[in-house]
Amino acid sequence: MEITSRQIKANDILFFMSYGLFLFFGILSTSFYYQFFMGAAYKLVKAFCVAVLLLREFTGRGWSLRSILIGGVLAVLMMLAKISGGSFTIAFIVIFLFCARDVSFEKIAKFTAWVSAVTVAFIVASAYLGIIENYVTVEERTRYYLGFRYALYGPVFLFNITGLILYIRKERIRWGELLVLVALNYWMFAETNSRLSFYLSIFMIVVFAVMKLYPRFFEVNQILVFLMMFSFVLCCAVSIYFTAIYDGSVTWQAQLNSALGGRLSLGKSALTEYGVNLFGQKIELVGNGLDAYGNKNTTDAYNYVDSFYIQILLRYGAVFLIVWIGILTYTLYRCYKMNNYALMVCLTFVAIHCVIDDLSLQLYYNTFWLACAVVLKKPKECRAIEKTENQYIVPRRKLVLKW
């Protein structure tokens, strides 16, 4: 997973400079290091990142009609998010997504894996050395925060890193590397007791192990390919349906809600209280995360909605959710056309993760949003990438479903 200067074009240096700073400080902002640069300093860093991207865009860059039109759609998404009172989270995803339209996602994945792994290791080491606090909670289960402001943050970073490494290595990944990934995820699970990220990471590793043993696995299991292509649609529908119909008096629903840590009841309460509209609304959700100084909210009642899909529906509206899911589904379709089953698998696990976790909305938690830059490329450009990048490729036949 080595990155050399030859792999990064001269006109990509500004992109990786901006993205690297954003990624590094974004990850640090989820830790107790945030107290040292929160407020104006962090805003200045993010403003600098945007300025560098603008410099890159307006210094000899070419804009195709396709990129302008789709960029306009992305700009509308930003406006919808901002009108609804949302933060700049969506804005940064859209800006980096647009600027990544001519940057190889393979390079972005390698760069992110290194920066994320080093930064997360730095935070965890700092917690163990006592430089920052290693907060711990002992309730139903013991959880160490490992220097982060919430126990779930570290596991989600590791889930993203695991997916990136699997995608980068594809069929070339060694059995020893797979075992190392299993060991790291188990250690994170033992420390934080974060079940979702652990189980999905292990399952994803198993799928790549199967792909290593049987390179044509998805070629001969086309129903799975079809399901992966519509994974975001299916996961979104399942999440909204089970939340909307939730009734605590129904035994199986109450049991499912208990297994999901009360997520169905909290989601139903939010839907009932705030309702759903086309273009979103400003809502206040209170979670268990700590502030930069390790203080926990004790004044407001917990009402946080963990489902990514429900949060998007509530905060940004039905129109935004439909467009976003549409972009992701088209991305998966382009992956299929490019024979990139490895990326399809990773995106599918992100879709599943989003059912009961909203952290994937942040770009530094989920690098795979940038894979959506494929919507800004023409099909022939995607085919050129397929030939030049070292992808998990097998000869593709027409998708024919046999029931």
GROMACS .gro file of C-alpha atoms in nm:
model
  403
    1MET     CA    1   0.000   0.000   0.000
    2GLU     CA    2   0.289   0.231  -0.083
    3ILE     CA    3   0.227   0.578  -0.223
    4THR     CA    4   0.505   0.722  -0.438
    5SER     CA    5   0.546   1.065  -0.594
    6ARG     CA    6   0.495   0.913  -0.937
    7GLN     CA    7   0.149   0.795  -0.834
    8ILE     CA    8   0.033   1.149  -0.752
    9LYS     CA    9   0.011   1.389  -1.044
   10ALA     CA   10   0.133   1.744  -1.003
   11ASN     CA   11  -0.220   1.887  -1.031
   12ASP     CA   12  -0.338   1.647  -0.759
   13ILE     CA   13  -0.096   1.779  -0.499
   14LEU     CA   14  -0.328   2.065  -0.404
   15PHE     CA   15  -0.620   1.824  -0.369
   16PHE     CA   16  -0.430   1.591  -0.137
   17MET     CA   17  -0.290   1.887   0.059
   18SER     CA   18  -0.643   2.014   0.125
   19TYR     CA   19  -0.794   1.670   0.182
   20GLY     CA   20  -0.507   1.560   0.409
   21LEU     CA   21  -0.545   1.863   0.636
   22PHE     CA   22  -0.922   1.821   0.646
   23LEU     CA   23  -0.889   1.451   0.726
   24PHE     CA   24  -0.621   1.494   0.995
   25PHE     CA   25  -0.798   1.773   1.185
   26GLY     CA   26  -1.139   1.610   1.130
   27ILE     CA   27  -1.023   1.293   1.305
   28LEU     CA   28  -0.852   1.495   1.580
   29SER     CA   29  -1.178   1.687   1.634
   30THR     CA   30  -1.343   1.364   1.750
   31SER     CA   31  -1.081   1.324   2.023
   32PHE     CA   32  -0.989   1.518   2.335
   33TYR     CA   33  -0.723   1.698   2.131
   34TYR     CA   34  -1.012   1.906   1.999
   35GLN     CA   35  -0.987   2.139   2.298
   36PHE     CA   36  -0.658   2.274   2.162
   37PHE     CA   37  -0.792   2.396   1.825
   38MET     CA   38  -1.171   2.417   1.858
   39GLY     CA   39  -1.357   2.728   1.752
   40ALA     CA   40  -1.192   2.986   1.527
   41ALA     CA   41  -0.874   2.784   1.473
   42TYR     CA   42  -1.066   2.485   1.332
   43LYS     CA   43  -1.281   2.710   1.115
   44LEU     CA   44  -0.962   2.867   0.978
   45VAL     CA   45  -0.824   2.522   0.890
   46LYS     CA   46  -1.142   2.430   0.703
   47ALA     CA   47  -1.150   2.765   0.524
   48PHE     CA   48  -0.790   2.710   0.415
   49CYS     CA   49  -0.881   2.365   0.279
   50VAL     CA   50  -1.162   2.513   0.070
   51ALA     CA   51  -0.935   2.795  -0.053
   52VAL     CA   52  -0.675   2.542  -0.171
   53LEU     CA   53  -0.944   2.350  -0.360
   54LEU     CA   54  -1.068   2.670  -0.523
   55LEU     CA   55  -0.713   2.756  -0.627
   56ARG     CA   56  -0.684   2.413  -0.788
   57GLU     CA   57  -1.016   2.447  -0.969
   58PHE     CA   58  -0.937   2.788  -1.119
   59THR     CA   59  -0.577   2.729  -1.227
   60GLY     CA   60  -0.589   2.561  -1.563
   61ARG     CA   61  -0.863   2.310  -1.486
   62GLY     CA   62  -1.111   2.208  -1.754
   63TRP     CA   63  -1.482   2.184  -1.680
   64SER     CA   64  -1.698   1.964  -1.900
   65LEU     CA   65  -2.069   2.031  -1.951
   66ARG     CA   66  -2.141   1.708  -1.765
   67SER     CA   67  -1.940   1.814  -1.460
   68ILE     CA   68  -2.106   2.158  -1.460
   69LEU     CA   69  -2.457   2.012  -1.473
   70ILE     CA   70  -2.395   1.748  -1.207
   71GLY     CA   71  -2.202   2.003  -1.001
   72GLY     CA   72  -2.516   2.215  -1.013
   73VAL     CA   73  -2.719   1.926  -0.872
   74LEU     CA   74  -2.463   1.885  -0.592
   75ALA     CA   75  -2.483   2.258  -0.523
   76VAL     CA   76  -2.861   2.227  -0.486
   77LEU     CA   77  -2.804   1.950  -0.232
   78MET     CA   78  -2.579   2.183  -0.035
   79MET     CA   79  -2.843   2.454  -0.044
   80LEU     CA   80  -3.113   2.215   0.076
   81ALA     CA   81  -2.891   2.101   0.360
   82LYS     CA   82  -2.811   2.457   0.463
   83ILE     CA   83  -3.172   2.576   0.438
   84SER     CA   84  -3.276   2.299   0.676
   85GLY     CA   85  -3.034   2.431   0.935
   86GLY     CA   86  -2.774   2.160   0.884
   87SER     CA   87  -2.403   2.199   0.947
   88PHE     CA   88  -2.130   2.217   0.685
   89THR     CA   89  -2.098   1.837   0.690
   90ILE     CA   90  -2.281   1.795   0.360
   91ALA     CA   91  -2.102   2.092   0.209
   92PHE     CA   92  -1.759   1.939   0.261
   93ILE     CA   93  -1.868   1.604   0.122
   94VAL     CA   94  -2.004   1.774  -0.191
   95ILE     CA   95  -1.700   2.001  -0.236
   96PHE     CA   96  -1.446   1.720  -0.205
   97LEU     CA   97  -1.665   1.492  -0.415
   98PHE     CA   98  -1.675   1.744  -0.699
   99CYS     CA   99  -1.303   1.817  -0.680
  100ALA     CA  100  -1.225   1.443  -0.678
  101ARG     CA  101  -1.389   1.392  -1.018
  102ASP     CA  102  -1.052   1.355  -1.191
  103VAL     CA  103  -0.860   1.200  -0.902
  104SER     CA  104  -0.824   0.823  -0.886
  105PHE     CA  105  -1.028   0.681  -0.599
  106GLU     CA  106  -0.757   0.417  -0.566
  107LYS     CA  107  -0.510   0.692  -0.472
  108ILE     CA  108  -0.761   0.857  -0.240
  109ALA     CA  109  -0.818   0.523  -0.065
  110LYS     CA  110  -0.445   0.461  -0.015
  111PHE     CA  111  -0.386   0.816   0.109
  112THR     CA  112  -0.683   0.800   0.347
  113ALA     CA  113  -0.587   0.460   0.487
  114TRP     CA  114  -0.240   0.588   0.581
  115VAL     CA  115  -0.351   0.923   0.724
  116SER     CA  116  -0.643   0.771   0.915
  117ALA     CA  117  -0.440   0.481   1.055
  118VAL     CA  118  -0.156   0.706   1.172
  119THR     CA  119  -0.390   0.966   1.325
  120VAL     CA  120  -0.607   0.707   1.504
  121ALA     CA  121  -0.296   0.528   1.635
  122PHE     CA  122  -0.163   0.864   1.760
  123ILE     CA  123  -0.487   0.936   1.948
  124VAL     CA  124  -0.504   0.588   2.104
  125ALA     CA  125  -0.135   0.597   2.204
  126SER     CA  126  -0.188   0.942   2.358
  127ALA     CA  127  -0.475   0.803   2.566
  128TYR     CA  128  -0.269   0.509   2.692
  129LEU     CA  129   0.024   0.738   2.776
  130GLY     CA  130  -0.203   0.971   2.970
  131ILE     CA  131  -0.150   1.270   2.740
  132ILE     CA  132  -0.526   1.290   2.684
  133GLU     CA  133  -0.802   1.125   2.883
  134ASN     CA  134  -0.897   0.760   2.827
  135TYR     CA  135  -1.256   0.800   2.940
  136VAL     CA  136  -1.435   0.484   3.055
  137THR     CA  137  -1.798   0.399   3.126
  138VAL     CA  138  -1.913   0.100   3.330
  139GLU     CA  139  -2.284   0.040   3.284
  140GLU     CA  140  -2.427  -0.267   3.109
  141ARG     CA  141  -2.086  -0.308   2.943
  142THR     CA  142  -1.744  -0.155   3.006
  143ARG     CA  143  -1.632   0.083   2.734
  144TYR     CA  144  -1.300   0.261   2.695
  145TYR     CA  145  -1.313   0.570   2.476
  146LEU     CA  146  -0.941   0.539   2.379
  147GLY     CA  147  -0.892   0.915   2.364
  148PHE     CA  148  -1.204   0.979   2.157
  149ARG     CA  149  -1.506   1.175   2.277
  150TYR     CA  150  -1.733   0.875   2.240
  151ALA     CA  151  -1.672   0.501   2.250
  152LEU     CA  152  -1.814   0.443   1.900
  153TYR     CA  153  -1.580   0.684   1.721
  154GLY     CA  154  -1.269   0.465   1.723
  155PRO     CA  155  -1.451   0.152   1.596
  156VAL     CA  156  -1.609   0.344   1.307
  157PHE     CA  157  -1.267   0.476   1.204
  158LEU     CA  158  -1.131   0.121   1.212
  159PHE     CA  159  -1.431  -0.003   1.010
  160ASN     CA  160  -1.349   0.257   0.743
  161ILE     CA  161  -0.977   0.172   0.747
  162THR     CA  162  -1.058  -0.200   0.722
  163GLY     CA  163  -1.279  -0.140   0.419
  164LEU     CA  164  -1.014   0.078   0.253
  165ILE     CA  165  -0.738  -0.182   0.301
  166LEU     CA  166  -0.959  -0.461   0.169
  167TYR     CA  167  -1.053  -0.251  -0.133
  168ILE     CA  168  -0.692  -0.154  -0.205
  169ARG     CA  169  -0.553  -0.504  -0.168
  170LYS     CA  170  -0.845  -0.693  -0.329
  171GLU     CA  171  -0.747  -1.045  -0.439
  172ARG     CA  172  -0.381  -0.971  -0.366
  173ILE     CA  173  -0.442  -0.949   0.009
  174ARG     CA  174  -0.250  -1.210   0.206
  175TRP     CA  175  -0.398  -1.439   0.466
  176GLY     CA  176  -0.166  -1.285   0.725
  177GLU     CA  177  -0.303  -0.939   0.645
  178LEU     CA  178  -0.658  -1.067   0.688
  179LEU     CA  179  -0.566  -1.213   1.027
  180VAL     CA  180  -0.410  -0.884   1.135
  181LEU     CA  181  -0.732  -0.702   1.041
  182VAL     CA  182  -0.935  -0.956   1.240
  183ALA     CA  183  -0.704  -0.912   1.541
  184LEU     CA  184  -0.721  -0.531   1.529
  185ASN     CA  185  -1.100  -0.533   1.505
  186TYR     CA  186  -1.128  -0.782   1.790
  187TRP     CA  187  -0.900  -0.568   2.008
  188MET     CA  188  -1.111  -0.260   1.932
  189PHE     CA  189  -1.427  -0.457   2.013
  190ALA     CA  190  -1.279  -0.579   2.344
  191GLU     CA  191  -1.192  -0.222   2.443
  192THR     CA  192  -1.504  -0.040   2.326
  193ASN     CA  193  -1.769  -0.314   2.304
  194SER     CA  194  -1.890  -0.167   1.974
  195ARG     CA  195  -2.074  -0.462   1.822
  196LEU     CA  196  -2.197  -0.316   1.493
  197SER     CA  197  -1.860  -0.206   1.354
  198PHE     CA  198  -1.692  -0.526   1.476
  199TYR     CA  199  -1.944  -0.771   1.328
  200LEU     CA  200  -1.965  -0.589   0.996
  201SER     CA  201  -1.585  -0.562   0.971
  202ILE     CA  202  -1.543  -0.935   1.034
  203PHE     CA  203  -1.818  -1.021   0.785
  204MET     CA  204  -1.656  -0.793   0.525
  205ILE     CA  205  -1.319  -0.962   0.582
  206VAL     CA  206  -1.486  -1.301   0.533
  207VAL     CA  207  -1.639  -1.186   0.203
  208PHE     CA  208  -1.299  -1.074   0.074
  209ALA     CA  209  -1.150  -1.405   0.187
  210VAL     CA  210  -1.416  -1.582  -0.023
  211MET     CA  211  -1.333  -1.355  -0.318
  212LYS     CA  212  -0.968  -1.446  -0.276
  213LEU     CA  213  -1.048  -1.818  -0.283
  214TYR     CA  214  -1.311  -1.793  -0.557
  215PRO     CA  215  -1.232  -1.500  -0.791
  216ARG     CA  216  -1.553  -1.557  -0.988
  217PHE     CA  217  -1.776  -1.574  -0.683
  218PHE     CA  218  -1.991  -1.276  -0.779
  219GLU     CA  219  -1.976  -1.365  -1.148
  220VAL     CA  220  -2.174  -1.681  -1.076
  221ASN     CA  221  -2.392  -1.530  -0.802
  222GLN     CA  222  -2.562  -1.254  -0.994
  223ILE     CA  223  -2.857  -1.222  -0.759
  224LEU     CA  224  -2.608  -1.103  -0.496
  225VAL     CA  225  -2.474  -0.850  -0.746
  226PHE     CA  226  -2.828  -0.724  -0.803
  227LEU     CA  227  -2.887  -0.691  -0.427
  228MET     CA  228  -2.558  -0.506  -0.381
  229MET     CA  229  -2.646  -0.267  -0.662
  230PHE     CA  230  -2.963  -0.165  -0.476
  231SER     CA  231  -2.821  -0.203  -0.125
  232PHE     CA  232  -2.873   0.163  -0.029
  233VAL     CA  233  -3.232   0.155  -0.158
  234LEU     CA  234  -3.307  -0.167   0.032
  235CYS     CA  235  -3.136  -0.059   0.355
  236CYS     CA  236  -3.308   0.280   0.345
  237ALA     CA  237  -3.649   0.119   0.288
  238VAL     CA  238  -3.597  -0.135   0.566
  239SER     CA  239  -3.478   0.132   0.810
  240ILE     CA  240  -3.770   0.367   0.744
  241TYR     CA  241  -4.032   0.090   0.734
  242PHE     CA  242  -3.943  -0.077   1.063
  243THR     CA  243  -3.906   0.261   1.236
  244ALA     CA  244  -4.238   0.394   1.103
  245ILE     CA  245  -4.441   0.085   1.199
  246TYR     CA  246  -4.279   0.040   1.541
  247ASP     CA  247  -4.527  -0.044   1.814
  248GLY     CA  248  -4.386  -0.128   2.156
  249SER     CA  249  -4.691  -0.336   2.242
  250VAL     CA  250  -4.606  -0.587   1.968
  251THR     CA  251  -4.377  -0.849   2.120
  252TRP     CA  252  -4.145  -0.911   1.824
  253GLN     CA  253  -4.105  -0.539   1.760
  254ALA     CA  254  -4.026  -0.473   2.126
  255GLN     CA  255  -3.767  -0.751   2.118
  256LEU     CA  256  -3.612  -0.614   1.798
  257ASN     CA  257  -3.602  -0.267   1.952
  258SER     CA  258  -3.427  -0.406   2.260
  259ALA     CA  259  -3.171  -0.588   2.044
  260LEU     CA  260  -3.101  -0.262   1.861
  261GLY     CA  261  -3.048  -0.067   2.182
  262GLY     CA  262  -3.378   0.121   2.165
  263ARG     CA  263  -3.306   0.267   1.823
  264LEU     CA  264  -3.650   0.188   1.679
  265SER     CA  265  -3.838   0.359   1.962
  266LEU     CA  266  -3.613   0.666   1.946
  267GLY     CA  267  -3.653   0.686   1.569
  268LYS     CA  268  -4.031   0.652   1.593
  269SER     CA  269  -4.046   0.923   1.861
  270ALA     CA  270  -3.846   1.159   1.639
  271LEU     CA  271  -4.068   1.089   1.337
  272THR     CA  272  -4.377   1.150   1.548
  273GLU     CA  273  -4.243   1.470   1.707
  274TYR     CA  274  -4.086   1.636   1.404
  275GLY     CA  275  -4.262   1.473   1.110
  276VAL     CA  276  -4.116   1.459   0.760
  277ASN     CA  277  -4.121   1.727   0.492
  278LEU     CA  278  -3.976   1.762   0.145
  279PHE     CA  279  -3.689   1.997   0.219
  280GLY     CA  280  -3.587   1.925   0.576
  281GLN     CA  281  -3.601   2.110   0.903
  282LYS     CA  282  -3.387   2.208   1.198
  283ILE     CA  283  -3.410   1.954   1.478
  284GLU     CA  284  -3.228   1.917   1.808
  285LEU     CA  285  -3.099   1.571   1.899
  286VAL     CA  286  -2.910   1.497   2.222
  287GLY     CA  287  -2.662   1.209   2.234
  288ASN     CA  288  -2.410   1.059   2.474
  289GLY     CA  289  -2.095   1.211   2.326
  290LEU     CA  290  -1.861   1.418   2.543
  291ASP     CA  291  -1.747   1.771   2.474
  292ALA     CA  292  -1.382   1.859   2.411
  293TYR     CA  293  -1.314   1.871   2.787
  294GLY     CA  294  -1.473   1.536   2.870
  295ASN     CA  295  -1.798   1.677   3.006
  296LYS     CA  296  -2.123   1.489   2.945
  297ASN     CA  297  -2.457   1.653   2.880
  298THR     CA  298  -2.672   1.620   3.191
  299THR     CA  299  -2.950   1.873   3.125
  300ASP     CA  300  -3.135   1.747   2.819
  301ALA     CA  301  -3.299   1.410   2.777
  302TYR     CA  302  -3.136   1.161   2.539
  303ASN     CA  303  -3.328   1.146   2.210
  304TYR     CA  304  -3.058   1.076   1.952
  305VAL     CA  305  -3.152   0.899   1.627
  306ASP     CA  306  -2.871   0.669   1.521
  307SER     CA  307  -3.004   0.561   1.182
  308PHE     CA  308  -2.831   0.748   0.900
  309TYR     CA  309  -3.139   0.719   0.679
  310ILE     CA  310  -3.384   0.845   0.941
  311GLN     CA  311  -3.155   1.134   1.029
  312ILE     CA  312  -3.121   1.239   0.666
  313LEU     CA  313  -3.498   1.215   0.619
  314LEU     CA  314  -3.566   1.425   0.929
  315ARG     CA  315  -3.291   1.685   0.892
  316TYR     CA  316  -3.263   1.730   0.516
  317GLY     CA  317  -3.596   1.607   0.382
  318ALA     CA  318  -3.737   1.350   0.141
  319VAL     CA  319  -3.601   1.521  -0.172
  320PHE     CA  320  -3.246   1.523  -0.042
  321LEU     CA  321  -3.268   1.158   0.067
  322ILE     CA  322  -3.402   1.044  -0.271
  323VAL     CA  323  -3.130   1.229  -0.465
  324TRP     CA  324  -2.855   1.104  -0.232
  325ILE     CA  325  -2.970   0.742  -0.254
  326GLY     CA  326  -3.001   0.784  -0.632
  327ILE     CA  327  -2.638   0.900  -0.659
  328LEU     CA  328  -2.518   0.608  -0.449
  329THR     CA  329  -2.720   0.357  -0.651
  330TYR     CA  330  -2.584   0.495  -0.978
  331THR     CA  331  -2.233   0.470  -0.831
  332LEU     CA  332  -2.292   0.101  -0.757
  333TYR     CA  333  -2.424   0.052  -1.110
  334ARG     CA  334  -2.106   0.210  -1.254
  335CYS     CA  335  -1.900  -0.017  -1.028
  336TYR     CA  336  -2.079  -0.316  -1.178
  337LYS     CA  337  -2.014  -0.190  -1.532
  338MET     CA  338  -1.645  -0.153  -1.437
  339ASN     CA  339  -1.637  -0.505  -1.287
  340ASN     CA  340  -1.536  -0.348  -0.958
  341TYR     CA  341  -1.698  -0.597  -0.724
  342ALA     CA  342  -1.455  -0.504  -0.445
  343LEU     CA  343  -1.589  -0.150  -0.431
  344MET     CA  344  -1.946  -0.279  -0.454
  345VAL     CA  345  -1.886  -0.497  -0.149
  346CYS     CA  346  -1.740  -0.208   0.053
  347LEU     CA  347  -2.027   0.027  -0.040
  348THR     CA  348  -2.281  -0.243   0.048
  349PHE     CA  349  -2.133  -0.277   0.396
  350VAL     CA  350  -2.145   0.101   0.434
  351ALA     CA  351  -2.515   0.085   0.339
  352ILE     CA  352  -2.577  -0.178   0.608
  353HIS     CA  353  -2.373   0.017   0.863
  354CYS     CA  354  -2.588   0.323   0.796
  355VAL     CA  355  -2.905   0.140   0.905
  356ILE     CA  356  -2.821   0.190   1.273
  357ASP     CA  357  -2.531   0.436   1.268
  358ASP     CA  358  -2.530   0.793   1.141
  359LEU     CA  359  -2.155   0.858   1.182
  360SER     CA  360  -2.093   0.752   0.822
  361LEU     CA  361  -2.233   1.089   0.715
  362GLN     CA  362  -1.902   1.252   0.807
  363LEU     CA  363  -1.639   1.229   0.533
  364TYR     CA  364  -1.356   1.145   0.774
  365TYR     CA  365  -1.557   0.845   0.900
  366ASN     CA  366  -1.651   0.725   0.554
  367THR     CA  367  -1.412   0.774   0.263
  368PHE     CA  368  -1.636   0.579   0.027
  369TRP     CA  369  -1.855   0.884  -0.033
  370LEU     CA  370  -1.577   1.001  -0.265
  371ALA     CA  371  -1.631   0.693  -0.483
  372CYS     CA  372  -1.948   0.873  -0.595
  373ALA     CA  373  -1.726   1.101  -0.805
  374VAL     CA  374  -1.786   0.838  -1.074
  375VAL     CA  375  -2.119   1.011  -1.148
  376LEU     CA  376  -1.915   1.306  -1.280
  377LYS     CA  377  -1.729   1.086  -1.529
  378LYS     CA  378  -1.845   0.968  -1.868
  379PRO     CA  379  -1.875   0.590  -1.919
  380LYS     CA  380  -1.572   0.588  -2.149
  381GLU     CA  381  -1.366   0.759  -1.879
  382CYS     CA  382  -1.473   0.485  -1.635
  383ARG     CA  383  -1.362   0.219  -1.882
  384ALA     CA  384  -1.025   0.392  -1.912
  385ILE     CA  385  -0.991   0.384  -1.533
  386GLU     CA  386  -1.083   0.016  -1.539
  387LYS     CA  387  -0.791  -0.054  -1.773
  388THR     CA  388  -0.533   0.158  -1.595
  389GLU     CA  389  -0.608   0.099  -1.227
  390ASN     CA  390  -0.523  -0.220  -1.048
  391GLN     CA  391  -0.878  -0.331  -0.972
  392TYR     CA  392  -1.046  -0.657  -0.887
  393ILE     CA  393  -1.151  -0.740  -1.243
  394VAL     CA  394  -1.303  -1.050  -1.391
  395PRO     CA  395  -1.460  -1.076  -1.738
  396ARG     CA  396  -1.812  -0.945  -1.706
  397ARG     CA  397  -2.116  -1.100  -1.864
  398LYS     CA  398  -2.458  -0.948  -1.897
  399LEU     CA  399  -2.645  -0.944  -1.568
  400VAL     CA  400  -2.916  -1.208  -1.603
  401LEU     CA  401  -3.117  -1.294  -1.296
  402LYS     CA  402  -3.231  -1.655  -1.259
  403TRP     CA  403  -3.500  -1.704  -1.000
   0.00000   0.00000   0.00000
